[in-house]
Short mmCIF file of C-alpha atoms in Angstrom, two decimals:
data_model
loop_
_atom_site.label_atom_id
_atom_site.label_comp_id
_atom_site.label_asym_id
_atom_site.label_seq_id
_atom_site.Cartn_x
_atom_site.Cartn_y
_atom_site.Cartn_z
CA UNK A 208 0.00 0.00 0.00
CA UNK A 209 2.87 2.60 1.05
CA UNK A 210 4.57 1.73 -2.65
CA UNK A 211 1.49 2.07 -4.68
CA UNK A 212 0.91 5.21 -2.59
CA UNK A 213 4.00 6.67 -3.65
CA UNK A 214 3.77 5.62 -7.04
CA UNK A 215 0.40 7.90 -7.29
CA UNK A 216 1.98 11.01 -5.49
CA UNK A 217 5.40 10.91 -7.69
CA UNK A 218 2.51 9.82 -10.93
CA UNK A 219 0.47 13.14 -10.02
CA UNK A 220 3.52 15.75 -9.55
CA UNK A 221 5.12 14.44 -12.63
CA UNK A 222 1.80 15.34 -14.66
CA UNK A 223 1.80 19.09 -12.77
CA UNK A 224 5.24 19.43 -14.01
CA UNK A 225 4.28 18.47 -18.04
CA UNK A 226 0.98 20.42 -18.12
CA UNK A 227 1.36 23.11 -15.93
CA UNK A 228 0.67 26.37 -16.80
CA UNK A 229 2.28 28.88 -15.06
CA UNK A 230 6.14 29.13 -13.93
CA UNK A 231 5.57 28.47 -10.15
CA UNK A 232 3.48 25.29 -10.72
CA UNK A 233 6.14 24.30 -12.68
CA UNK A 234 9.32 25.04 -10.75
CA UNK A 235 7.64 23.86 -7.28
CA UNK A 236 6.70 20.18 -8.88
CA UNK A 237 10.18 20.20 -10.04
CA UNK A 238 12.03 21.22 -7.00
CA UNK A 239 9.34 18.59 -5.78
CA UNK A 240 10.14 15.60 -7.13
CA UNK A 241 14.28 16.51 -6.63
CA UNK A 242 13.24 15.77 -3.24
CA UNK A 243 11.12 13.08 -3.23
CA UNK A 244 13.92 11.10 -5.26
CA UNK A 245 16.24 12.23 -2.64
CA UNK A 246 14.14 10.80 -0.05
CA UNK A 247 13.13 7.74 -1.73
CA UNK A 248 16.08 6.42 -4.07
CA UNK A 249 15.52 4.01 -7.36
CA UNK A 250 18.98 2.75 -6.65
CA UNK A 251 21.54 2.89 -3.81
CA UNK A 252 24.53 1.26 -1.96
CA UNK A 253 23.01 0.27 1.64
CA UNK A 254 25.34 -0.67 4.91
CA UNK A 255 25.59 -3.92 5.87
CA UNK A 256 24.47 -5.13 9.36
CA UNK A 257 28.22 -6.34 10.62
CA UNK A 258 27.73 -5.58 14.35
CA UNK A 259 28.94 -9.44 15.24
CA UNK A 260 31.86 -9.33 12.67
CA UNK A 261 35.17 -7.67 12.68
CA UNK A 262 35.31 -6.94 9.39
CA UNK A 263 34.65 -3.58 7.66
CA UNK A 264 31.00 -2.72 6.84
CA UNK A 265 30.01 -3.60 3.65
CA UNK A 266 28.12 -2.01 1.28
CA UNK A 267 25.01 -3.95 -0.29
CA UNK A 268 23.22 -2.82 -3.56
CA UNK A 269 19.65 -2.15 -3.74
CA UNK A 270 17.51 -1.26 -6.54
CA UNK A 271 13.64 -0.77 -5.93
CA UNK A 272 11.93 -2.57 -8.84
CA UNK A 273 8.75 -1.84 -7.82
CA UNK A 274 9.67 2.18 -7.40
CA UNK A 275 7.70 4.86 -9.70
CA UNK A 276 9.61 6.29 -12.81
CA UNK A 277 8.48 8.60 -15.05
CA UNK A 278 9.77 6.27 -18.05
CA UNK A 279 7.38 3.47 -19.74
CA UNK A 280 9.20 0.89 -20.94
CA UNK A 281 8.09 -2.23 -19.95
CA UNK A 282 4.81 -4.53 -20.83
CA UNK A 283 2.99 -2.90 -17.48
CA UNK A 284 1.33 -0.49 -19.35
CA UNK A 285 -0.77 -1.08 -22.52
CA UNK A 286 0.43 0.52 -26.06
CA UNK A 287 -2.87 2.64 -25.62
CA UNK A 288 -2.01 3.90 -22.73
CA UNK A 289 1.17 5.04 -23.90
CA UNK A 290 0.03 6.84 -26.72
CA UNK A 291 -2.41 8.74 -24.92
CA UNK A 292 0.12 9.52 -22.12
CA UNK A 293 2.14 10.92 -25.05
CA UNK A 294 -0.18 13.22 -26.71
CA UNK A 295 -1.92 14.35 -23.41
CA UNK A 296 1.48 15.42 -21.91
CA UNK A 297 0.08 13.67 -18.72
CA UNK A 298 1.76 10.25 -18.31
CA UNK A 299 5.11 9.03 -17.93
CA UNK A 300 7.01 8.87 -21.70
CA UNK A 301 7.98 6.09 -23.72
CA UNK A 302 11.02 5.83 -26.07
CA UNK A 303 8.75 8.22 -28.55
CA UNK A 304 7.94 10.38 -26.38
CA UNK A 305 11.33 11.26 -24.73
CA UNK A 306 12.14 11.69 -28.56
CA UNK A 307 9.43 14.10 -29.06
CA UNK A 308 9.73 16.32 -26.03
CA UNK A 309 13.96 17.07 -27.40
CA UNK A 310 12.26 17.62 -30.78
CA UNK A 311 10.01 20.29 -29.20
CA UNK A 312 12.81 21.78 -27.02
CA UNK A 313 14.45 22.02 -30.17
CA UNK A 314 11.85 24.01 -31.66
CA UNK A 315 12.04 26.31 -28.75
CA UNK A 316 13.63 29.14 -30.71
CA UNK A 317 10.43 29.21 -32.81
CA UNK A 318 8.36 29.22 -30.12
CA UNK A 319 8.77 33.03 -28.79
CA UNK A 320 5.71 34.44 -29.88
CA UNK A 321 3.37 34.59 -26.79
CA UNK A 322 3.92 34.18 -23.05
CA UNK A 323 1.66 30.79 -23.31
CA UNK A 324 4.41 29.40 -25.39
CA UNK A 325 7.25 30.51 -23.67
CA UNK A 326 5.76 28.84 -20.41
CA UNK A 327 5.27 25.68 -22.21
CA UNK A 328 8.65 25.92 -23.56
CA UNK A 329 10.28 26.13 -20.11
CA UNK A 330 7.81 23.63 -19.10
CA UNK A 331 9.27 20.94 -21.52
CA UNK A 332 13.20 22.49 -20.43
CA UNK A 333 11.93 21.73 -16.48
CA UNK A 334 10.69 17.89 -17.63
CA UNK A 335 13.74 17.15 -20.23
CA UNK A 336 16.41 18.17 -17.07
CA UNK A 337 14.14 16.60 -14.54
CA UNK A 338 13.99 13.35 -17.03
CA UNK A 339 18.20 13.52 -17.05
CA UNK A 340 18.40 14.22 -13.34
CA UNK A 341 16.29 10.53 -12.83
CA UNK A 342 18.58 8.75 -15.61
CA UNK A 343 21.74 10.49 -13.35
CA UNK A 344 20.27 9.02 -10.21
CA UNK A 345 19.23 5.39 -11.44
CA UNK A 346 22.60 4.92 -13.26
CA UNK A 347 25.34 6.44 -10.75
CA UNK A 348 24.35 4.38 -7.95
CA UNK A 349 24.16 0.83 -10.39
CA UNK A 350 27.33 1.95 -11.85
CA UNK A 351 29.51 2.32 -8.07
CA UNK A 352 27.65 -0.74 -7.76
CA UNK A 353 28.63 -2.42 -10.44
CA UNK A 354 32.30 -1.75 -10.06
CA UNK A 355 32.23 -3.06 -6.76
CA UNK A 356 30.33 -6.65 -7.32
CA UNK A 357 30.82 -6.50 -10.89
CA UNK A 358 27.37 -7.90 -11.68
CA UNK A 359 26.30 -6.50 -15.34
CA UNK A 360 22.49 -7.25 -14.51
CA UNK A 361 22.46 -4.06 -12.72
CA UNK A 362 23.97 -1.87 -15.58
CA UNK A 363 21.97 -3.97 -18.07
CA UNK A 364 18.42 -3.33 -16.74
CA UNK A 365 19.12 0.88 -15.69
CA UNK A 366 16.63 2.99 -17.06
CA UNK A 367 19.19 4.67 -19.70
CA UNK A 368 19.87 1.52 -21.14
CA UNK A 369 16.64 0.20 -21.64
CA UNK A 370 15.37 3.13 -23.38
CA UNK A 371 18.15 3.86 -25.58
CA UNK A 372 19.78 0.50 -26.27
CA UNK A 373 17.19 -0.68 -28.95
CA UNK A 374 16.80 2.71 -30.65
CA UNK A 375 20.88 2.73 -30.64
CA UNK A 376 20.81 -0.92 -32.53
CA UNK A 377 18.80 0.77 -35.52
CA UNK A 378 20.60 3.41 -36.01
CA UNK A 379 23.50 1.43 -36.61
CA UNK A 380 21.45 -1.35 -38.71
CA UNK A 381 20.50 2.18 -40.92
CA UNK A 382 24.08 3.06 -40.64
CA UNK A 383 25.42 -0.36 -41.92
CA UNK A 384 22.46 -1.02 -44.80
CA UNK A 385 24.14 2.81 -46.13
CA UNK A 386 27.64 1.22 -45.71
CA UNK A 387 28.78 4.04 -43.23
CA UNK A 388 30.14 1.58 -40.59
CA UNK A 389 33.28 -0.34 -40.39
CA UNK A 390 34.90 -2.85 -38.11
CA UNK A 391 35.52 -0.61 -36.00
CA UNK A 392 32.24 0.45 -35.02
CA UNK A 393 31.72 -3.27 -32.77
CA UNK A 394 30.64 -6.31 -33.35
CA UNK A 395 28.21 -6.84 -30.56
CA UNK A 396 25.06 -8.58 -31.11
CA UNK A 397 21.76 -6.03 -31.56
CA UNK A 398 19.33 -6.35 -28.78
CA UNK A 399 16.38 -7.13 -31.36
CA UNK A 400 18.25 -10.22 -33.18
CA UNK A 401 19.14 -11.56 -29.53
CA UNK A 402 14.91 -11.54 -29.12
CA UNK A 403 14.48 -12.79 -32.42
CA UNK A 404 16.82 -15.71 -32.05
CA UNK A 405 15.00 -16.73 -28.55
CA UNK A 406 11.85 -16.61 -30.39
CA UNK A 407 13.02 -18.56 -33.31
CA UNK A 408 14.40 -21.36 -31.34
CA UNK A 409 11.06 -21.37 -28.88
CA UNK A 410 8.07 -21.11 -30.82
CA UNK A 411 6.03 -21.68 -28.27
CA UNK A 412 7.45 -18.41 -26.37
CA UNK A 413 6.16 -16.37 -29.62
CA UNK A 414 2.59 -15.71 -29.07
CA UNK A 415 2.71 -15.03 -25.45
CA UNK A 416 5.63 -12.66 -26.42
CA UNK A 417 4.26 -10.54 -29.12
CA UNK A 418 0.48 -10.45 -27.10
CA UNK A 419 2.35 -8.52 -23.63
CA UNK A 420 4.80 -7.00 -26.45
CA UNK A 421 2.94 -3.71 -26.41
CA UNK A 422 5.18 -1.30 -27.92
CA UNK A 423 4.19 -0.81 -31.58
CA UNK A 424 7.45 0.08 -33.15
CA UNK A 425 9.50 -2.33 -31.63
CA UNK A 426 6.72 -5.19 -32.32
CA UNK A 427 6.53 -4.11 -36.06
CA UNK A 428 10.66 -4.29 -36.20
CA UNK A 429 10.73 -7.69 -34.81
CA UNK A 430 7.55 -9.17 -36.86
CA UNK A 431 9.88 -8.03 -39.69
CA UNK A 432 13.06 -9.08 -38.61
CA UNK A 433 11.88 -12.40 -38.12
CA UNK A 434 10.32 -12.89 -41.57
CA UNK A 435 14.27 -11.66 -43.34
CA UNK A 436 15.49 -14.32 -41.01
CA UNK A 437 13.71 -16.63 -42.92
CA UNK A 438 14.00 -14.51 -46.03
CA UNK A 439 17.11 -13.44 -46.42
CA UNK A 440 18.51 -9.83 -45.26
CA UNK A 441 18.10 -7.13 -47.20
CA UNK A 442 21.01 -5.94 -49.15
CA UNK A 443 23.63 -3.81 -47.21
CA UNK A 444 24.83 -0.98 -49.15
CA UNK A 445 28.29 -0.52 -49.97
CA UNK A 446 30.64 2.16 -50.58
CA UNK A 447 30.86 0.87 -54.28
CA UNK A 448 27.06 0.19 -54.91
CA UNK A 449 24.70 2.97 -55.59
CA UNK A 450 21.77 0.96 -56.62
CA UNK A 451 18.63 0.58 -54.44
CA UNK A 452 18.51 -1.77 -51.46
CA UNK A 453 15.51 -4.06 -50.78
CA UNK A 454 12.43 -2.87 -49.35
CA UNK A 455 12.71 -3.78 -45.82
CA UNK A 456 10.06 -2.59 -45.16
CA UNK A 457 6.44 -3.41 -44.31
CA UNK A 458 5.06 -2.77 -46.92
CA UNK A 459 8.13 -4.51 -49.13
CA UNK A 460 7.37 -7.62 -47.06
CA UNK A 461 3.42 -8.04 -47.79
CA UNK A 462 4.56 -7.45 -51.41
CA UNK A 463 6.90 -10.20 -50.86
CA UNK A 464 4.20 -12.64 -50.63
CA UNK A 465 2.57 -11.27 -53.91
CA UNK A 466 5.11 -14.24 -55.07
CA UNK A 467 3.70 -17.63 -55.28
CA UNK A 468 7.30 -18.77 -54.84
CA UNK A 469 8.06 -16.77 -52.10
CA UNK A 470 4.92 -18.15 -49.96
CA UNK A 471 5.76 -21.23 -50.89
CA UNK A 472 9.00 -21.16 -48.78
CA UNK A 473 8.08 -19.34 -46.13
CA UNK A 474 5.38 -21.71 -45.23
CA UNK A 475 7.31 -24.60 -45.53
CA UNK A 476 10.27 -22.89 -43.51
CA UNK A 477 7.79 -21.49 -40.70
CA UNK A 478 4.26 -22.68 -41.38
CA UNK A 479 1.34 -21.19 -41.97
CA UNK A 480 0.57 -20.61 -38.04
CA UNK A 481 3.52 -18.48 -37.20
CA UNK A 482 3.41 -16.42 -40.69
CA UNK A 483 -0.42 -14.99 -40.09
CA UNK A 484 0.77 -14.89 -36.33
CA UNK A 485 3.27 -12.17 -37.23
CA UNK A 486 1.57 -10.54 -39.84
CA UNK A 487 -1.40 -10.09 -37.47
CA UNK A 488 0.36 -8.88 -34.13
CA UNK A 489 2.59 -6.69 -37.46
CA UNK A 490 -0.72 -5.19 -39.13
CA UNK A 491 -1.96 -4.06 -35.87
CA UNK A 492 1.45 -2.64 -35.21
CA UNK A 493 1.50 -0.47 -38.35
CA UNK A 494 -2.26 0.76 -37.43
CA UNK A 495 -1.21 2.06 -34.41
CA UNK A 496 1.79 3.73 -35.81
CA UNK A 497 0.05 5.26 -38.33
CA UNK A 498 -2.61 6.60 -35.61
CA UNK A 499 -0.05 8.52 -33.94
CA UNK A 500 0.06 10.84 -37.15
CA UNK A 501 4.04 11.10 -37.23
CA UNK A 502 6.73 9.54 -39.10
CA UNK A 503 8.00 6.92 -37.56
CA UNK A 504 11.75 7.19 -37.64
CA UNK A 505 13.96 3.61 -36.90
CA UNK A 506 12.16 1.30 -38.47
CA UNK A 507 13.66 -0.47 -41.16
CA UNK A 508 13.89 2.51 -43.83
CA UNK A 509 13.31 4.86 -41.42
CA UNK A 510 10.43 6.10 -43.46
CA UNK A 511 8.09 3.10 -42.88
CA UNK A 512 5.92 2.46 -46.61
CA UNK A 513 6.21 6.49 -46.91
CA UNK A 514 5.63 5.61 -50.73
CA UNK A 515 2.93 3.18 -49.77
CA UNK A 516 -1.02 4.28 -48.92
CA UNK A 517 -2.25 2.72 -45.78
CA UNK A 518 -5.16 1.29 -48.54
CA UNK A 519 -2.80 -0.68 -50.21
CA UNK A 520 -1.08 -2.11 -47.35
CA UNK A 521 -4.52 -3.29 -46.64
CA UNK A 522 -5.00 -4.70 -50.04
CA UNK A 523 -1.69 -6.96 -49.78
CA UNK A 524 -2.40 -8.06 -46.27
CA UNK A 525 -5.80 -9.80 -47.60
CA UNK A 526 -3.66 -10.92 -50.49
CA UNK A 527 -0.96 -12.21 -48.35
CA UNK A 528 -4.02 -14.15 -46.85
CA UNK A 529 -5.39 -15.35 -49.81
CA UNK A 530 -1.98 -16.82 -50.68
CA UNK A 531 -1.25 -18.65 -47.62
CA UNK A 532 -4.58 -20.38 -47.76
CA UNK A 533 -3.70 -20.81 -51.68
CA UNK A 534 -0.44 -23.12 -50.87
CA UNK A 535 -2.02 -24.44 -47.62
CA UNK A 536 -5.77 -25.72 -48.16
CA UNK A 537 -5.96 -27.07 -44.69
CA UNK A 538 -5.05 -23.92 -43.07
CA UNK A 539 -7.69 -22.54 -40.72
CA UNK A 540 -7.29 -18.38 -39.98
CA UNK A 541 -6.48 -18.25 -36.15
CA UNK A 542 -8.75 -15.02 -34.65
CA UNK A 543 -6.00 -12.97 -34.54
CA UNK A 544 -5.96 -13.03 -38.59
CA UNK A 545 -9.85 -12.74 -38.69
CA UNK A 546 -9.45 -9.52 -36.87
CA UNK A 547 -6.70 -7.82 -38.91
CA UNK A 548 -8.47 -9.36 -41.65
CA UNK A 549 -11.85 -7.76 -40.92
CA UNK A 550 -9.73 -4.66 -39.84
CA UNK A 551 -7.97 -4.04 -43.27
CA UNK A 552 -11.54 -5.17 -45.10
CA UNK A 553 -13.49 -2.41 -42.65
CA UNK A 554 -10.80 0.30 -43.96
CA UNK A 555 -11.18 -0.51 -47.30
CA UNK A 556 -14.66 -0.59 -47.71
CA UNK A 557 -14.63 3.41 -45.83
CA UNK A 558 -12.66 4.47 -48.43
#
């Protein structure tokens, strides 16, 4: 009761600090939560009891799982919830929406027109440096821990890592399809293929996976990544090639399947189970995506289907579909496929 009390006094300061709208509203939940965090640490080195020992007191590491944080990044909250926390300014930010508040601090410069502005400008300078001061504090403390116990868990799962590892990985995998990176750049495995090979080798892992899975652009990446597995990578550009690379896309993919050939191995490599599995969990991916009414940047391309209406990625998802069921005439459509089925039929027929 005490944590989940917490959790709803840091949850309600946080939201006066994004959508308040004058400058001591702002700078008192600021100075606010500095304090709170002071009193009640995410992570911290803790004395150890050695009153019937002679040795020197030790120092244990703790790290409050169950703490608040004004990040979302794991399955606890749903992908709706997330968008809506994003384009209310109320809730704590995703990957996208720590992206979008720098993009708007950014913009600052053009934002000097009115005093309404310039509050909300300082607003999102209050929440950006409060956002850095919480990275600061979770990663510090694992850090001093780490060097003395040497246990990478506690590096691995800080906040700064977790949000910034996987967007990190494709930037690099844009980076190397341009042929901009060289050996020097590392050869350490991307967070995303290390999923994808756990999924690969577990099937049974993958449904459960993709259904608590809820952020879209990470979902829609891994549907993908999956399939080229399969596939075959796209073709990484090199400093001697200026031709196009493969659509990597996912709207390259569905046209993938327009292939009879192409189905044809990818059933018999994956079956037909797993393929309308990922297109499904991907379809509902790109919807959501598309919802948001931004370009999604890191995926694939980095401009996903930007040449590609959102009607006819709804016409090649039916006829990816149609040409399962083509090479497979016992397949039955699990409901996940009916839905994105009768979801790409519905927004067809509005049109």
């Amino acid at each position: 009761m005490q944590i989940w009390w917490k959790s709803k006094m840091f949850e309600a300061i946080f939201q006066i600090l994004k959508v308040g709208k004058s400058l001591e509203l702002i700078m008192a939940s600021y100075q606010l939560l500095n304090e709170l965090d002071k009193c009640f640490p995410r992570a911290y080195l803790s004395n150890v009891d050695k009153s019937n020992s002679s040795c020197t007191a030790l120092l244990e590491p703790v790290v409050v799982k169950e703490a608040w944080s004004p990040f979302s990044l794991g399955s606890d909250a749903t992908c709706g919830e997330r968008q809506t926390a994003n384009k209310n300014s109320g809730g704590p930010l995703d990957s996208s929406g720590f992206h979008l508040l720098i993009q708007n601090i950014v913009k600052v410069t053009d934002e000097m027109n009115s005093q309404a502005l310039n509050i909300k400008s300082l607003g999102n300078m209050f929440v950006f440096q409060y956002l850095v001061n919480v990275l600061e504090g979770d990663f510090l403390p694992r850090n001093s821990m780490y060097k003395e116990t040497m246990n990478w868990t506690l590096l691995r799962e800080s906040l700064i890592n977790m949000l910034l590892i996987m967007e990190l990985d494709m930037s690099k995998k844009k980076a190397d399809m341009q042929g901009h990176t060289t050996r020097a750049d590392g050869v350490r495995t991307p967070l995303v293929e290390i999923i994808i090979d756990e999924l690969t080798y577990n099937e049974d892992i993958l449904s459960p996976f993709l259904q608590v899975f809820n952020e879209p652009k990470w979902k829609l990446e891994i549907a993908l990544q999956y399939f080229w597995k399969y596939i075959g990578k796209p073709s990484v550009r090199t400093r001697r090639s200026n031709g196009p690379t493969e659509d990597a896309t996912f709207g390259g993919l569905l046209k993938y399947f327009s292939n009879n050939t192409n189905t044809k191995n990818i059933i018999r490599k994956i079956g037909t189970e797993v393929a309308q599995l990922l297109l499904a969990h991907a379809f509902q991916a790109y919807l959501s995506l598309s919802s948001e009414q931004q370009s999604v940047k890191g995926i694939s391309n980095s401009k996903e289907d930007a040449s590609i209406s959102s009607l006819e990625i709804c016409k090649n998802m039916i006829s990816a579909f149609n040409s399962f069921r083509g090479k497979d005439g016992h397949m039955e459509i699990l409901p996940l496929g009916k839905e994105a089925l009768f979801t790409a039929a519905t927004i067809l027929s509005t049109k």
